[in-house]
XYZ file of C-alpha atoms in Angstrom:
241
model
C -151.532 27.228 77.859
C -154.578 28.714 76.142
C -153.684 26.987 72.879
C -153.374 23.699 74.747
C -156.786 24.200 76.329
C -158.350 25.146 73.011
C -156.892 22.111 71.238
C -158.175 19.625 73.791
C -161.581 21.247 74.201
C -162.162 21.312 70.432
C -159.934 18.543 69.100
C -160.917 15.629 71.344
C -164.700 15.833 70.705
C -163.972 16.275 66.998
C -161.668 13.251 66.995
C -164.295 11.169 68.813
C -166.877 12.112 66.187
C -164.506 11.225 63.339
C -163.739 7.824 64.867
C -167.422 7.166 65.549
C -168.339 7.847 61.907
C -165.433 5.725 60.724
C -166.361 2.730 62.905
C -170.071 3.061 62.173
C -169.630 2.802 58.404
C -166.743 0.363 58.519
C -165.196 1.910 55.434
C -163.076 4.981 54.887
C -161.158 6.619 52.098
C -157.718 8.160 52.278
C -159.131 11.568 53.187
C -160.912 10.213 56.261
C -157.821 8.331 57.421
C -155.752 11.481 56.932
C -158.272 13.615 58.851
C -158.192 11.225 61.815
C -154.395 11.136 61.891
C -154.136 14.915 61.567
C -156.549 15.350 64.478
C -154.584 12.899 66.645
C -151.287 14.542 65.796
C -152.656 18.060 66.368
C -153.937 17.222 69.843
C -150.758 15.361 70.756
C -148.454 18.044 69.372
C -150.219 20.739 71.382
C -148.888 19.054 74.526
C -145.374 18.867 73.082
C -145.570 22.496 71.995
C -146.686 23.545 75.466
C -143.902 21.481 77.029
C -141.308 23.280 74.884
C -142.747 26.744 75.564
C -143.076 26.072 79.285
C -139.440 25.066 79.686
C -138.283 28.130 77.763
C -140.126 30.334 80.267
C -138.683 28.643 83.364
C -135.073 29.674 84.060
C -134.317 26.733 86.364
C -135.462 24.057 83.890
C -133.428 22.506 81.121
C -134.798 22.930 77.633
C -136.350 20.110 75.655
C -133.629 20.113 73.001
C -133.165 17.854 70.009
C -135.682 16.052 67.788
C -135.438 12.686 69.552
C -136.990 13.674 72.930
C -139.696 15.657 71.159
C -140.591 12.776 68.832
C -140.634 10.209 71.639
C -142.808 12.490 73.773
C -145.094 13.060 70.783
C -145.442 9.332 70.103
C -146.167 8.687 73.785
C -149.032 11.190 73.703
C -150.198 10.129 70.249
C -150.487 6.391 70.868
C -152.035 6.659 74.328
C -154.571 9.177 73.000
C -155.474 7.052 69.962
C -155.954 3.935 72.079
C -158.145 5.774 74.592
C -160.263 7.536 71.980
C -160.946 4.253 70.163
C -161.935 2.635 73.473
C -164.302 5.498 74.322
C -165.911 5.333 70.879
C -166.428 1.585 71.237
C -168.125 2.233 74.556
C -170.368 4.783 72.831
C -171.525 2.051 70.467
C -172.152 -0.220 73.421
C -174.129 2.240 75.543
C -174.109 6.022 75.187
C -175.264 6.624 78.763
C -172.555 4.426 80.248
C -169.916 6.117 78.085
C -170.943 9.607 79.164
C -171.206 8.518 82.800
C -167.665 7.143 82.630
C -166.324 10.341 81.054
C -168.214 12.485 83.558
C -166.877 10.407 86.448
C -163.309 10.772 85.140
C -163.888 14.507 84.710
C -165.045 14.814 88.325
C -161.981 12.881 89.480
C -159.753 15.213 87.478
C -161.384 18.299 88.987
C -161.098 16.784 92.458
C -157.402 16.118 91.848
C -156.868 19.732 90.771
C -158.607 21.014 93.913
C -156.707 18.546 96.079
C -153.391 19.788 94.711
C -154.508 23.393 95.462
C -153.305 24.843 92.180
C -152.501 28.565 92.158
C -152.067 29.221 88.464
C -154.425 32.217 88.172
C -154.593 35.490 90.068
C -158.334 35.328 90.815
C -160.431 32.660 92.495
C -163.002 32.441 89.698
C -160.353 31.959 87.015
C -158.591 29.392 89.181
C -161.818 27.383 89.431
C -162.226 27.593 85.652
C -158.614 26.492 85.244
C -159.211 23.438 87.450
C -162.372 22.527 85.528
C -160.509 22.639 82.211
C -157.581 20.691 83.671
C -160.072 18.044 84.805
C -161.302 17.772 81.218
C -157.762 17.344 79.882
C -157.089 14.634 82.469
C -159.832 12.569 80.841
C -157.606 12.149 77.797
C -154.005 12.492 78.963
C -151.942 12.941 82.095
C -151.238 16.552 83.011
C -148.861 17.641 85.765
C -150.727 20.562 87.297
C -148.433 21.480 90.176
C -144.866 20.949 88.989
C -144.187 18.238 91.552
C -142.831 14.714 91.270
C -145.492 12.735 89.412
C -144.102 9.206 89.338
C -146.798 7.776 91.625
C -149.787 9.748 90.230
C -148.750 9.034 86.642
C -148.326 5.321 87.407
C -151.788 5.188 88.989
C -153.255 7.145 86.076
C -152.011 4.754 83.419
C -152.731 1.646 85.475
C -156.354 2.799 85.626
C -156.217 3.627 81.899
C -155.023 0.086 81.082
C -157.647 -1.540 83.312
C -160.512 0.544 81.903
C -159.387 -0.092 78.325
C -159.147 -3.834 78.895
C -162.523 -3.782 80.641
C -164.142 -2.077 77.659
C -162.620 -4.611 75.257
C -163.670 -7.597 77.390
C -167.249 -6.343 77.699
C -167.370 -5.578 73.998
C -166.182 -9.071 73.095
C -169.036 -10.680 75.016
C -171.732 -8.133 74.189
C -173.738 -8.960 71.045
C -173.530 -5.986 68.731
C -174.668 -6.301 65.151
C -172.815 -3.234 63.926
C -169.502 -5.052 64.127
C -168.555 -8.394 62.681
C -165.701 -10.461 64.020
C -163.443 -9.757 61.060
C -163.785 -6.005 61.576
C -163.678 -5.854 65.367
C -160.479 -7.883 65.699
C -158.319 -5.286 63.859
C -159.836 -2.497 65.989
C -159.052 -4.420 69.189
C -155.505 -5.098 68.034
C -155.066 -1.406 67.181
C -156.250 -0.380 70.653
C -153.957 -2.827 72.458
C -150.914 -2.119 70.306
C -151.410 1.648 70.502
C -151.654 1.542 74.281
C -148.622 -0.738 74.520
C -146.544 1.488 72.235
C -147.659 4.574 74.161
C -146.529 3.061 77.470
C -143.218 2.005 75.914
C -142.551 5.512 74.583
C -143.527 6.923 77.987
C -140.978 4.697 79.733
C -138.283 5.534 77.175
C -138.880 9.269 77.505
C -138.898 9.433 81.307
C -136.208 6.785 81.616
C -133.610 8.148 79.212
C -134.684 11.333 77.393
C -136.328 13.545 80.012
C -134.348 16.799 80.523
C -132.160 16.780 83.609
C -133.807 18.218 86.681
C -132.424 21.186 88.544
C -130.154 20.302 91.431
C -131.851 22.937 93.565
C -135.500 22.075 93.035
C -135.476 18.315 92.404
C -138.894 18.651 90.800
C -140.292 16.573 87.969
C -141.653 19.360 85.788
C -143.878 17.851 83.136
C -146.844 20.024 82.294
C -147.407 22.348 85.228
C -145.842 25.499 86.565
C -143.379 25.427 89.497
C -144.401 26.230 93.010
C -144.157 29.851 94.147
C -141.659 31.062 91.577
C -141.464 34.643 90.415
C -141.693 34.297 86.642
C -144.027 35.348 83.877
C -145.886 32.012 84.045
C -147.467 33.193 87.311
C -149.800 35.533 85.454
C -149.608 33.856 82.059
C -153.245 32.791 81.892
C -154.544 36.186 82.973
C -152.294 38.319 80.762
């Protein structure tokens, strides 16, 4: 959990800066491309790694076995993250204030969602508030099941909003005169954003449709990224210990 938090808190701002520099100059060597891909993969893999570790610590959950589910889950996180980060960076070029207002608004929504779900991950109130604040930050960039409940409806709403916001950014950017981009350069970026988002959604559907570990017959919960409700296991005090 702490490694996941650290990766998102450090990796996402770093990735945004790398993409901003790349798009600003319009040219990049192999090292810059490699650095961007390594950053994307590191952030995405942290979620996969947490998913694997979480299921190992929960006795009533099936393990995420085999390379295929792990790779599909990784590609789902990777492509949706890349598409979103490119969209955010484009919005930064358009208007820095609007970009930060959008991210702040999404952060507030994420924190509100964590409070609404009444998470009980930590053993103290202050640490629980900190946990919800960090979870809200992660929700800016990827979906995160914070309560261990069925997430079909919340996840659907999350990615519907993600698609609409991404398309809105692209539409505004197409009609907004911006000298830093020419048409020949912006078209490949737009195609990359759309294709990445589309591939991410496809991998998401494949994973949850065919490769997601079987749920326990007793709990019937869709455990994705959060801890189960009121279970006596080491995850209860994991953050504090």
